[in-house]
Short mmCIF file of C-alpha atoms in Angstrom, two decimals:
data_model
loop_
_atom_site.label_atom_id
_atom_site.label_comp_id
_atom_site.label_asym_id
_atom_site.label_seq_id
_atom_site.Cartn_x
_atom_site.Cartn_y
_atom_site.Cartn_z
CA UNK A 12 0.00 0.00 0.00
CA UNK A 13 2.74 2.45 -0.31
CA UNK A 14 2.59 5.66 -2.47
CA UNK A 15 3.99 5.56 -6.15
CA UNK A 16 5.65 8.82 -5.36
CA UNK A 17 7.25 9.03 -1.77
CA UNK A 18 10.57 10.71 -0.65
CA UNK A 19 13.82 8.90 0.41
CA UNK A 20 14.90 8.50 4.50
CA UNK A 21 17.84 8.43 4.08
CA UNK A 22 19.48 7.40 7.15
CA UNK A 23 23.00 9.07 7.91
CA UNK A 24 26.03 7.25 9.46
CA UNK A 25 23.83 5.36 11.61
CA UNK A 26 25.59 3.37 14.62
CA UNK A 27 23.06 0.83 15.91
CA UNK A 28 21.63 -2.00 13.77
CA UNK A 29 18.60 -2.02 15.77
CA UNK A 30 17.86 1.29 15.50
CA UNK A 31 18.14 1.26 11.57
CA UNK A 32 15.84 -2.08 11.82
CA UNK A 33 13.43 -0.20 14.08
CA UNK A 34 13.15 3.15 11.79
CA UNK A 35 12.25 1.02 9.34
CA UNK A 36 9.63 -0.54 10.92
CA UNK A 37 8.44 2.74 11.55
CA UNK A 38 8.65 3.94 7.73
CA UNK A 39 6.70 0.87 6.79
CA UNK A 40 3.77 1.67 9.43
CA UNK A 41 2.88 4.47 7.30
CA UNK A 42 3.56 3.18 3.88
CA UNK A 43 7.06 4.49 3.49
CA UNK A 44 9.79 1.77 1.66
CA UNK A 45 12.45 4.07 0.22
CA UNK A 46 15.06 3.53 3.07
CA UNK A 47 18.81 5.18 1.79
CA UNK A 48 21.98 4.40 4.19
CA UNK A 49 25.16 6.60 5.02
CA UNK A 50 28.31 4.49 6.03
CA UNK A 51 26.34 2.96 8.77
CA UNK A 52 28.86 2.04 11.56
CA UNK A 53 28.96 -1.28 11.54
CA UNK A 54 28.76 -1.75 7.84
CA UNK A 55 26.36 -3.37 5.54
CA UNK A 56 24.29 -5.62 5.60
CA UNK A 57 23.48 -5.45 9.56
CA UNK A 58 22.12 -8.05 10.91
CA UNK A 59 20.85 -6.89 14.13
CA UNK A 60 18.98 -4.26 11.87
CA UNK A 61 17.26 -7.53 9.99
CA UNK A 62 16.55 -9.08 13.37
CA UNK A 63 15.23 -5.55 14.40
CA UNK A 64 12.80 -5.03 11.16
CA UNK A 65 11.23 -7.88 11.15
CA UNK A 66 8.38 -7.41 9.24
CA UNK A 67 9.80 -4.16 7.42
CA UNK A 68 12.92 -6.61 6.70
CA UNK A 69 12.29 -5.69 3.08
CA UNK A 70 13.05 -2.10 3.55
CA UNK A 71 17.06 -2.90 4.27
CA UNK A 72 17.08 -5.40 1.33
CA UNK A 73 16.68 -2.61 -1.07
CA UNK A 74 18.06 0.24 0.58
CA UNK A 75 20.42 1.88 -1.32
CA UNK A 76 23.94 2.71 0.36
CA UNK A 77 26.14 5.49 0.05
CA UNK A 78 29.68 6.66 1.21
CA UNK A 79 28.66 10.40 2.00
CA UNK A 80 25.16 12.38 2.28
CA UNK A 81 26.15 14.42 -0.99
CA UNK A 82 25.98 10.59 -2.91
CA UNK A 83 22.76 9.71 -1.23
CA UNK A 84 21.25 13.22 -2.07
CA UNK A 85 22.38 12.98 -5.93
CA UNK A 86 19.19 12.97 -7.78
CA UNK A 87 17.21 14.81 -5.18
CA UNK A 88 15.56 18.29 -6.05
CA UNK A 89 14.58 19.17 -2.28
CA UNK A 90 16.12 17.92 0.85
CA UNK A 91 15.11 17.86 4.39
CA UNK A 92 17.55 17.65 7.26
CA UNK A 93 15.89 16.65 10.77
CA UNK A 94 17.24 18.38 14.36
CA UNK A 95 16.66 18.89 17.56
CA UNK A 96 18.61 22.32 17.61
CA UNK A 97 19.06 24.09 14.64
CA UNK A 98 22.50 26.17 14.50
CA UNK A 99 22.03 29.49 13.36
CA UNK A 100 21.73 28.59 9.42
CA UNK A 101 20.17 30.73 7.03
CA UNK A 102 17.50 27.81 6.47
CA UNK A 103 14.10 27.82 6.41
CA UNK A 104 12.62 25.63 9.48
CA UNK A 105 9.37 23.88 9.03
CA UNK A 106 7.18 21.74 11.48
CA UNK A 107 7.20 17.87 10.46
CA UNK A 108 3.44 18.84 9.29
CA UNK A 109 4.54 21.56 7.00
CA UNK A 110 7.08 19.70 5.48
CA UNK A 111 5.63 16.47 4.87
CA UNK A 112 2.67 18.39 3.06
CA UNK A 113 5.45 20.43 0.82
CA UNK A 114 7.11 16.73 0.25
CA UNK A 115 3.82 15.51 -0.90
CA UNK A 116 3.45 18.61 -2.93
CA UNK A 117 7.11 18.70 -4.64
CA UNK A 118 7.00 15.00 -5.43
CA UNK A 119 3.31 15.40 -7.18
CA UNK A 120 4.69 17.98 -9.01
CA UNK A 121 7.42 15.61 -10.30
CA UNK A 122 10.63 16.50 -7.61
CA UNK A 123 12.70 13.94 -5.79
CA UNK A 124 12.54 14.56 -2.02
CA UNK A 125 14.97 13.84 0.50
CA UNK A 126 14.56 13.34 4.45
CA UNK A 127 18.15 13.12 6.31
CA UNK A 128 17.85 11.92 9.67
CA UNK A 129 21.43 12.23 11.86
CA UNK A 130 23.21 9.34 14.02
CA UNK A 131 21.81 8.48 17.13
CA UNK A 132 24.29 10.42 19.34
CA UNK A 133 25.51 13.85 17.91
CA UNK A 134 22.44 14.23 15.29
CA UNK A 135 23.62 15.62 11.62
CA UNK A 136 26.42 17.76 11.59
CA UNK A 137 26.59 21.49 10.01
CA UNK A 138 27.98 20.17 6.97
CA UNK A 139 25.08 17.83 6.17
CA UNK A 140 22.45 20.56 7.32
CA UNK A 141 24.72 22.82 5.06
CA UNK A 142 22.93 20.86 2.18
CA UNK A 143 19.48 20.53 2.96
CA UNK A 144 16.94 22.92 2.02
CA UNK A 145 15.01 23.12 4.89
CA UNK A 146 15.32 22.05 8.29
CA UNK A 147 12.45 19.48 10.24
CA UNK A 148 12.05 20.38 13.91
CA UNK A 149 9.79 18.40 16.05
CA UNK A 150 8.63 20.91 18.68
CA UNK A 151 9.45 18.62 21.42
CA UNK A 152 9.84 19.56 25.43
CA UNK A 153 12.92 21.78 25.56
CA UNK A 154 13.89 20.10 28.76
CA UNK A 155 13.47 16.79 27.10
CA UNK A 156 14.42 16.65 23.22
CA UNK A 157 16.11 13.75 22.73
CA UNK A 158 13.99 11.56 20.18
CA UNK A 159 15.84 8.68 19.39
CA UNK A 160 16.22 8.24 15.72
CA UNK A 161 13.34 5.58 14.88
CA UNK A 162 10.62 7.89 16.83
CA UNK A 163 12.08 10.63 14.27
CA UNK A 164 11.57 8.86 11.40
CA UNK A 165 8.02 7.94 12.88
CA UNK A 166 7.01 11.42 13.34
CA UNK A 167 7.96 12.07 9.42
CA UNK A 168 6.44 9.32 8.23
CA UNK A 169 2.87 9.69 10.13
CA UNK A 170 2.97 12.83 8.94
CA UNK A 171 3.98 12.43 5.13
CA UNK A 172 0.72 9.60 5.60
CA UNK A 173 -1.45 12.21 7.13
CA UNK A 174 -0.90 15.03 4.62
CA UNK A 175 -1.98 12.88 1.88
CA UNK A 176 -4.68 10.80 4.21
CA UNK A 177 -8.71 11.24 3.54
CA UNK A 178 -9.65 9.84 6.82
CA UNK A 179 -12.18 11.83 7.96
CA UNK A 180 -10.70 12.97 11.57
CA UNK A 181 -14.09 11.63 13.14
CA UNK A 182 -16.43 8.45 12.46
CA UNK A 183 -19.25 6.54 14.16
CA UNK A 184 -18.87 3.50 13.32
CA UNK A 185 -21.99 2.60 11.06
CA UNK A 186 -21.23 -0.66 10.84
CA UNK A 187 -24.42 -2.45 12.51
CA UNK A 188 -24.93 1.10 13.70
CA UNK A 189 -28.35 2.00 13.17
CA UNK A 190 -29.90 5.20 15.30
CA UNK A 191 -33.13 5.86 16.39
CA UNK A 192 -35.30 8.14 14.68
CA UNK A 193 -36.45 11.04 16.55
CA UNK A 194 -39.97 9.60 16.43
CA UNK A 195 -38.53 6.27 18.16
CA UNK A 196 -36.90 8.27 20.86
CA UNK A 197 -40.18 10.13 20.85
CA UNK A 198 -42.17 7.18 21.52
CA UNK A 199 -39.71 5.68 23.78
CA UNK A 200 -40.08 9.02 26.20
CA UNK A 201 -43.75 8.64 26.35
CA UNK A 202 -43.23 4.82 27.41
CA UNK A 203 -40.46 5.92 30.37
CA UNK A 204 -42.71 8.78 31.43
CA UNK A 205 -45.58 6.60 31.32
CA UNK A 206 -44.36 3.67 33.15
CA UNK A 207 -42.84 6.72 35.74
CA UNK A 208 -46.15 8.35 36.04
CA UNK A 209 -47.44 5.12 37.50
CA UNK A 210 -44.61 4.75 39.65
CA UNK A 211 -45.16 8.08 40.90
CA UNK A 212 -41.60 9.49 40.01
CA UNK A 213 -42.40 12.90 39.02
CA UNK A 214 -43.02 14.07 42.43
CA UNK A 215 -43.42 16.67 44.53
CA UNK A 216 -45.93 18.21 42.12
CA UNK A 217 -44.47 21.32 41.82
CA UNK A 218 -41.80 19.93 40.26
CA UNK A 219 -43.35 17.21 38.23
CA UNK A 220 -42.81 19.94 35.09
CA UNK A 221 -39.64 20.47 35.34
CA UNK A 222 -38.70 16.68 35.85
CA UNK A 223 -40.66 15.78 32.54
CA UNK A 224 -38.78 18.34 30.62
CA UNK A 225 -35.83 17.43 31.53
CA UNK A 226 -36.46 13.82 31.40
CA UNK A 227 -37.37 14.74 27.77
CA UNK A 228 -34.09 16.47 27.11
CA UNK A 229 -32.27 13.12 27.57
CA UNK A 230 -33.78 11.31 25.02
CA UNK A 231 -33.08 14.06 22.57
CA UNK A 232 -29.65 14.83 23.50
CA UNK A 233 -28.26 11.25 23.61
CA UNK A 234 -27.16 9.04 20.77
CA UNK A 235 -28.98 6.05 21.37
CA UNK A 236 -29.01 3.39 18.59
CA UNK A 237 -32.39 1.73 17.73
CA UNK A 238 -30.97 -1.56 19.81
CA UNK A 239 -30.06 0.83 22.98
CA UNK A 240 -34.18 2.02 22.49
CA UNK A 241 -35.39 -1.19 22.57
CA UNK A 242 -33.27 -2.31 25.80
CA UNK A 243 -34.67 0.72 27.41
CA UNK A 244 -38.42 -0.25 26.22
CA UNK A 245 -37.71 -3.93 27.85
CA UNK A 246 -36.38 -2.44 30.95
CA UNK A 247 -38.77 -0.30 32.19
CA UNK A 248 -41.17 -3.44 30.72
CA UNK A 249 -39.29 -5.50 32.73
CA UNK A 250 -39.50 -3.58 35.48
CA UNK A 251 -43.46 -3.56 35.64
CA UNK A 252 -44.07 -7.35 34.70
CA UNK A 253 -41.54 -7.84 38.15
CA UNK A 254 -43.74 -5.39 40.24
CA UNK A 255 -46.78 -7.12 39.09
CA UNK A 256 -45.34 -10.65 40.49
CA UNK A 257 -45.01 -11.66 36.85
CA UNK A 258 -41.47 -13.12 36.62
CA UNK A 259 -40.53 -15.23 33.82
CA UNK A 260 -39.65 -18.72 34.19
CA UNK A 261 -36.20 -19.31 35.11
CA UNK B 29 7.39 22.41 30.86
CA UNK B 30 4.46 20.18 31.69
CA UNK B 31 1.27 21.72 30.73
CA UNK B 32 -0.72 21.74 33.94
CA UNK B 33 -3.86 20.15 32.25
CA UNK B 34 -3.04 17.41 30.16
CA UNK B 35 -4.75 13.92 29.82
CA UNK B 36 -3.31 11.02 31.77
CA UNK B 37 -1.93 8.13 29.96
CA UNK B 38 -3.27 4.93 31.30
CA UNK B 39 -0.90 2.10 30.35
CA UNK B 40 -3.20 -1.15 30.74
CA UNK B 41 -1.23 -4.28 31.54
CA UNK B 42 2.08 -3.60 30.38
CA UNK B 43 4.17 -6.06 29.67
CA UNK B 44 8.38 -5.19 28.85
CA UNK B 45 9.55 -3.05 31.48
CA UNK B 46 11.72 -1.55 28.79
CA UNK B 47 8.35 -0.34 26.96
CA UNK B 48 7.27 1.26 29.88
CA UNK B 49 10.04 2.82 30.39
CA UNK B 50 9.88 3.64 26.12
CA UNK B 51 6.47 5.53 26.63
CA UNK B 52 7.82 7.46 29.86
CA UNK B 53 10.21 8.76 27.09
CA UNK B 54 7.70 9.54 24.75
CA UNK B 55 5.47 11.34 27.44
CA UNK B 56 8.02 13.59 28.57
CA UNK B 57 9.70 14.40 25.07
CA UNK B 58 6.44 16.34 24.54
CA UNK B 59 5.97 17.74 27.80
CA UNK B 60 3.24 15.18 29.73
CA UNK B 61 4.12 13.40 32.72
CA UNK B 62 0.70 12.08 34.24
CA UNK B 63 1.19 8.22 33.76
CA UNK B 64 -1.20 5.86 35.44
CA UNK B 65 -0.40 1.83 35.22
CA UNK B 66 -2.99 -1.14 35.54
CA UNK B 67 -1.04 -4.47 36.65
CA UNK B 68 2.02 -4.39 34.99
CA UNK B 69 3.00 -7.90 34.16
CA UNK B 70 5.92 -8.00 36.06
CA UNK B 71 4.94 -5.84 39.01
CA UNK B 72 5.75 -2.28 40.12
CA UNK B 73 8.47 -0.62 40.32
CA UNK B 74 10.02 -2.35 37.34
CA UNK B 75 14.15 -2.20 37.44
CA UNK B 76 14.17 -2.22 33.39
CA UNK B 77 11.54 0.71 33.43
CA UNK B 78 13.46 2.87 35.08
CA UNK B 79 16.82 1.94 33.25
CA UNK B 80 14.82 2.67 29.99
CA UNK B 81 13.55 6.01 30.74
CA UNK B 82 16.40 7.22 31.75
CA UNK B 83 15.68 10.98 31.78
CA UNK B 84 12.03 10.78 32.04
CA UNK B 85 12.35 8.44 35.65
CA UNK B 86 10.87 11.09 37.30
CA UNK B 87 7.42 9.66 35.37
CA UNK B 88 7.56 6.55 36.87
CA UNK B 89 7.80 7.30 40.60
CA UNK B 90 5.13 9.60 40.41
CA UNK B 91 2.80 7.18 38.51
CA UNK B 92 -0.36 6.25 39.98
CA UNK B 93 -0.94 2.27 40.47
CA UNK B 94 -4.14 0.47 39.43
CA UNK B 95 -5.40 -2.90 39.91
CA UNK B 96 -8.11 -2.52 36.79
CA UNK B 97 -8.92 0.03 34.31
CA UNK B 98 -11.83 1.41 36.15
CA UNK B 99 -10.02 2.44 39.18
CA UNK B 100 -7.34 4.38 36.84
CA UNK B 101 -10.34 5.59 35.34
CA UNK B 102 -12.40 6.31 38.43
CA UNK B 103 -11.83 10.02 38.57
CA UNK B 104 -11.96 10.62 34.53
CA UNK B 105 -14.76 12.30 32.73
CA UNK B 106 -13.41 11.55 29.16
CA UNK B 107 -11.63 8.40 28.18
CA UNK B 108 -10.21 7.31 24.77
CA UNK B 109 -9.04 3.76 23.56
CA UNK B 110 -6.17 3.11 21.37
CA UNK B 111 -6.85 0.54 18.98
CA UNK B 112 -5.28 -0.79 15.62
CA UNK B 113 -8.87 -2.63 14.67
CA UNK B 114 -11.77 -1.37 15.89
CA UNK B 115 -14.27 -4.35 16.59
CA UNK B 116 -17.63 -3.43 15.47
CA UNK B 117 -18.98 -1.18 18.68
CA UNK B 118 -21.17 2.06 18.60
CA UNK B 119 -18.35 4.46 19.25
CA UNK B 120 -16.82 7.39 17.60
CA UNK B 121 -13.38 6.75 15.85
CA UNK B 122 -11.20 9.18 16.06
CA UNK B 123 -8.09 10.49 14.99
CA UNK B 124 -5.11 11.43 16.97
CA UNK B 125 -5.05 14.87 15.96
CA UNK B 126 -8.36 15.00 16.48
CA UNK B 127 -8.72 13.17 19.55
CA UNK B 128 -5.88 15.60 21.05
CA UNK B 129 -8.30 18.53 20.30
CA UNK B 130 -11.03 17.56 21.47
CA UNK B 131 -8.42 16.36 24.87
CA UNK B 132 -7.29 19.88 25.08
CA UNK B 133 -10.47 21.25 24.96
CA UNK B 134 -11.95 19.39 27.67
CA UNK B 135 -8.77 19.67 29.59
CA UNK B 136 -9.62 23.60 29.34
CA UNK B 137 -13.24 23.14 30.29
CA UNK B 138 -12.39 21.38 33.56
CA UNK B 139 -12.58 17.78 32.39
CA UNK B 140 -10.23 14.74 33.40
CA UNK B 141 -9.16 12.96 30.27
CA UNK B 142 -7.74 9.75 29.96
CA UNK B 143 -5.90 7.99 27.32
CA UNK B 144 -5.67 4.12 27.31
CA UNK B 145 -2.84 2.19 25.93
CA UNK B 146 -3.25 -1.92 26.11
CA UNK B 147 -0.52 -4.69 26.38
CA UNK B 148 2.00 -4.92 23.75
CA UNK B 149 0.28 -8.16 22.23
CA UNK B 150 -2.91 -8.12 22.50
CA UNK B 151 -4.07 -4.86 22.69
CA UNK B 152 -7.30 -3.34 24.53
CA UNK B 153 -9.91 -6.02 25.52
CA UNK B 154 -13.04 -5.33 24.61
CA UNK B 155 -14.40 -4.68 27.80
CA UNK B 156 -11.39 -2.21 28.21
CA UNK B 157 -12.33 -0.75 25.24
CA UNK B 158 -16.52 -0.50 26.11
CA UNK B 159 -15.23 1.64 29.01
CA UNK B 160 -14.13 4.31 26.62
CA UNK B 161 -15.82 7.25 25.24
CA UNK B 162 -14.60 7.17 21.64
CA UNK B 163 -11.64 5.30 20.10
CA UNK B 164 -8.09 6.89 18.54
CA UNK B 165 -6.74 5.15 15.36
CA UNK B 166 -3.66 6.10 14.25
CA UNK B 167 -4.05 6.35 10.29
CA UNK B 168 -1.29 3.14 9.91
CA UNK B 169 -0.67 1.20 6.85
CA UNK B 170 -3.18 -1.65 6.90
CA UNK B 171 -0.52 -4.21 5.55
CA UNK B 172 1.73 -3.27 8.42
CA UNK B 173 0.14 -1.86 10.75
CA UNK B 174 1.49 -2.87 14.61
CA UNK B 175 2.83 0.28 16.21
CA UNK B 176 4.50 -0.51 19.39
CA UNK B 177 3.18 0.77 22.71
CA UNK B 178 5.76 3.18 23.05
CA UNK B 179 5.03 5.03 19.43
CA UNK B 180 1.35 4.62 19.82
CA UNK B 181 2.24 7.40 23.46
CA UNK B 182 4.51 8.81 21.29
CA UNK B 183 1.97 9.78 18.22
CA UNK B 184 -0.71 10.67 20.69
CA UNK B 185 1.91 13.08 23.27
CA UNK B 186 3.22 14.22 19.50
CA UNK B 187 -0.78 15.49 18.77
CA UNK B 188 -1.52 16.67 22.25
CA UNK B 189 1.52 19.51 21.92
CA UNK B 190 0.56 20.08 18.53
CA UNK B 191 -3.19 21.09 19.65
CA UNK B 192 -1.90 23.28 22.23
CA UNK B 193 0.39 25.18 19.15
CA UNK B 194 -2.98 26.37 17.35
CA UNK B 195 -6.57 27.14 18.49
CA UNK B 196 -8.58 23.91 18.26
CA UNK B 197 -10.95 23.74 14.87
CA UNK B 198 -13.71 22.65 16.82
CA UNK B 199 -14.58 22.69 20.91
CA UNK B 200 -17.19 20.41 22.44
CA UNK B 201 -19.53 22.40 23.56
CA UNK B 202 -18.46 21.98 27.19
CA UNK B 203 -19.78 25.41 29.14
CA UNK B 204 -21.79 25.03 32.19
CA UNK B 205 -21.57 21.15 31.47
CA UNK B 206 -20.49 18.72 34.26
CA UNK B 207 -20.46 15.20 33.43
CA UNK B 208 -20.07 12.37 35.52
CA UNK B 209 -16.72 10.50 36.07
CA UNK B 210 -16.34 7.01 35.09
CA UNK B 211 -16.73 6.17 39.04
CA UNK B 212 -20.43 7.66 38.77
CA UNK B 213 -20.95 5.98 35.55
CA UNK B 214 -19.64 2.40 37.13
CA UNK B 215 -21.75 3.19 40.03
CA UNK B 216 -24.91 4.17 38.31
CA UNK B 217 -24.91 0.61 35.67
CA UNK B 218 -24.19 -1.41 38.75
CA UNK B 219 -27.18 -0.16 40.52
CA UNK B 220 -29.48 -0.55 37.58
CA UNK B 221 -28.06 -3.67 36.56
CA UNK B 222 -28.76 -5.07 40.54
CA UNK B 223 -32.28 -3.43 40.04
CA UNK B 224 -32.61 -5.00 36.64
CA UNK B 225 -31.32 -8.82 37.66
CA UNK B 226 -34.10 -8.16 40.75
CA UNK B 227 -36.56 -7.66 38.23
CA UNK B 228 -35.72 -11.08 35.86
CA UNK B 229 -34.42 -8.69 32.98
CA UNK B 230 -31.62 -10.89 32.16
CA UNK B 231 -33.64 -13.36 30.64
CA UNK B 232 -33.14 -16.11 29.03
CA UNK B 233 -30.18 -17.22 31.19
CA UNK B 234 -27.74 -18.08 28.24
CA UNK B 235 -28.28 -14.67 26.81
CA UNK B 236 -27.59 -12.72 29.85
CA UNK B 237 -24.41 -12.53 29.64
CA UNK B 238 -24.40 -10.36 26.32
CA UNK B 239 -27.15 -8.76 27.75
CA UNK B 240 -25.30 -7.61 30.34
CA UNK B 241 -22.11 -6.26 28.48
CA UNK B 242 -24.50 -4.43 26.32
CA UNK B 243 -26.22 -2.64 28.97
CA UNK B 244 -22.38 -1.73 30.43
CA UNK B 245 -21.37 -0.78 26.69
CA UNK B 246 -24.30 2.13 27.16
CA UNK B 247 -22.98 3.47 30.25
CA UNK B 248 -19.62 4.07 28.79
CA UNK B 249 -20.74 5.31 25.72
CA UNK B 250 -23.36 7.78 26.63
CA UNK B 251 -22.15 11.23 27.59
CA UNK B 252 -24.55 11.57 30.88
CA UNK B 253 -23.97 14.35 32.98
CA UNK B 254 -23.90 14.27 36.84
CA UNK B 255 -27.24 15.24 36.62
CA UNK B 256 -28.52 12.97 34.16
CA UNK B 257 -27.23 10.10 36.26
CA UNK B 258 -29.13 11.29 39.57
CA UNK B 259 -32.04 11.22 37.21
CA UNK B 260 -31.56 7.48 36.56
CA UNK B 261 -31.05 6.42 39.80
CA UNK B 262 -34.06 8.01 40.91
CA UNK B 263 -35.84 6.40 38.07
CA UNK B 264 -34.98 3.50 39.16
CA UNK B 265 -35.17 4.03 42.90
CA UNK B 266 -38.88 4.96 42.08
CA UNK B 267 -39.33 2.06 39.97
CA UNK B 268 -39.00 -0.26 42.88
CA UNK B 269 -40.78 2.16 45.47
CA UNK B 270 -43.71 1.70 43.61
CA UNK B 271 -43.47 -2.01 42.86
CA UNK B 272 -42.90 -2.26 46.49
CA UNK B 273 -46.66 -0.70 46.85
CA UNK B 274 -44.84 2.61 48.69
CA UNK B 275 -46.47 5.38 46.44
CA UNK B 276 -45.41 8.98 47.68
CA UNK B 277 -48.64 10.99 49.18
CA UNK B 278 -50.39 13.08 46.22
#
């Protein structure tokens, strides 16, 4: 299920294999297989990255590898450099949101887009930033900003997903969902105030208004499903065939 | 840097100590530090929880201790469920962004919001999940779609800062509204389901189980305010009154 047109992570001079095996995991969650490698530490291919992937394992078998960022970068029109802190560069710095949606936009409009991500300990240094475009930063906790590399590459990849996603942000489920119509809940307030009538609920008089309204009021306001108004029909029916001493068998 | 309303994130069951310590991480890398725990597999503290969150320890020895998700929920007037599938119920899916909103908004309003994580496995039971007001799913790619525990905190701590950077789209409409905490809510289905089995509702006897999960499912699900859930329990108080034959003067 992953898109035609998608930019490179390219993943720069990383040092542990399960952190390369775990990023791409993370690219995979959200459709992302273009993996590119910098002169990962402990060479090529890793196997505690394999081990690490598991299911994403395919992500590593066709990653490309590179001996420097400008190699990885080569047929790239737009690159992104991810950090924590950037260093007083005359670079444009864009939320993960932002840039995902102007990835989305370059590569429809027929660009090759590249996401560097730094080694786990010191991040990317000046020189790689030096090449980028634009610079990612996750507004994290200032008194907490160390992502580890995988989350990183999570954060980019939920958000490349999300700026091209359609889900609408909020669904009842329909499935087997079926609400009442307002003339069921109708009918199903005269039956509760009914049945509390008899029981003498709405009481002291003065009140007995006030309590219908509002009794009312519930029905409209919640969203009850045809299946929630008939358990509340056979509950208060319940309820009356047990105070007339008519309990089912059983 | 903590916001000082933010939702609590109720990790149910947990089951590495090095994934607990993971989401600590996550929490506190985007400023949230109220974590609650339901029986962690391998008890409390946990030695590899603490190693893992390095940084973010201080998460762990201040979280709160639950024996079952309705204690950690006891005090909450909002709850979400993460979930990868969804299993047919009649609640509103959501996604993290938006779920984060709406979180922040009823944060503002003087809610208590709760988030719920399950075990790294299984994920959310069911009757985890009926507890729940409406369910977060993270957008993933359905041929790959298991997100660890620690990047499913991560993705919704990620939203909940990003919600706070912009005015929400759309508020609940929350003013002068006080609804009941999951305590009231347990409270209020336990007296009408005692009232109920009095009255031979759960009938047939091999159906009464589902019968009864239902009739839980609509507690959680409906958003009753305090008041609304006085008005059931007189309802049903008055039921019985008057099946006992005590009808009030008038």
């Amino acid at each position: 299920m992953q898109d035609t047109r998608q930019p490179a992570f390219v993943l720069v001079r990383p040092q542990m294999g399960e952190n390369i095996g775990a990023a791409a995991r993370a690219m995979w969650n959200f459709g992302l297989d273009r993996m590119r490698v910098v002169s990962p530490r402990d060479g090529w291919p890793n196997e505690r990255a394999v081990a690490l992937a598991s299911g994403a394992g395919r992500l590593l078998d066709h990653a490309g590898l590179y001996e420097d960022v400008a190699g990885a970068i080569g047929d790239c029109t737009y690159v992104f450099a991810t950090t924590a802190r950037p260093r007083g560069m005359t670079t444009p710095i864009v939320t993960p949101e932002r840039a995902m949606q102007q990835a989305r936009a370059m590569l429809e409009a027929g660009g090759k887009v590249a996401v560097l991500f730094g080694p786990e300990r010191a991040g990317l240094e000046n020189a790689d930033i030096a090449r980028a475009n634009a610079i990612i930063s996750v507004p994290v906790n200032p008194d907490f900003p160390s992502l580890n590399l995988a989350q990183c590459v999570l954060l980019c990849a939920y958000e490349f997903r999300r700026a091209g996603d359609t889900t609408p942000p909020e669904v009842m489920e329909m499935a087997g969902t079926d609400f009442a119509t307002g003339a069921e809940l109708a009918a199903l307030g005269d039956h509760i105030e009914t049945r509390l009538t008899e029981a003498g609920f709405f009481f002291p008089e003065g009140k007995a208004p006030a309590m219908r309204q509002n009794l009312r009021q519930i029905w409209g306001r919640l969203p009850l499903t045809r299946a929630d108004v008939q358990t509340f029909h056979g509950m208060f029916r319940q309820m009356v065939r047990w105070a007339e001493g008519k309990r089912p068998k059983g």
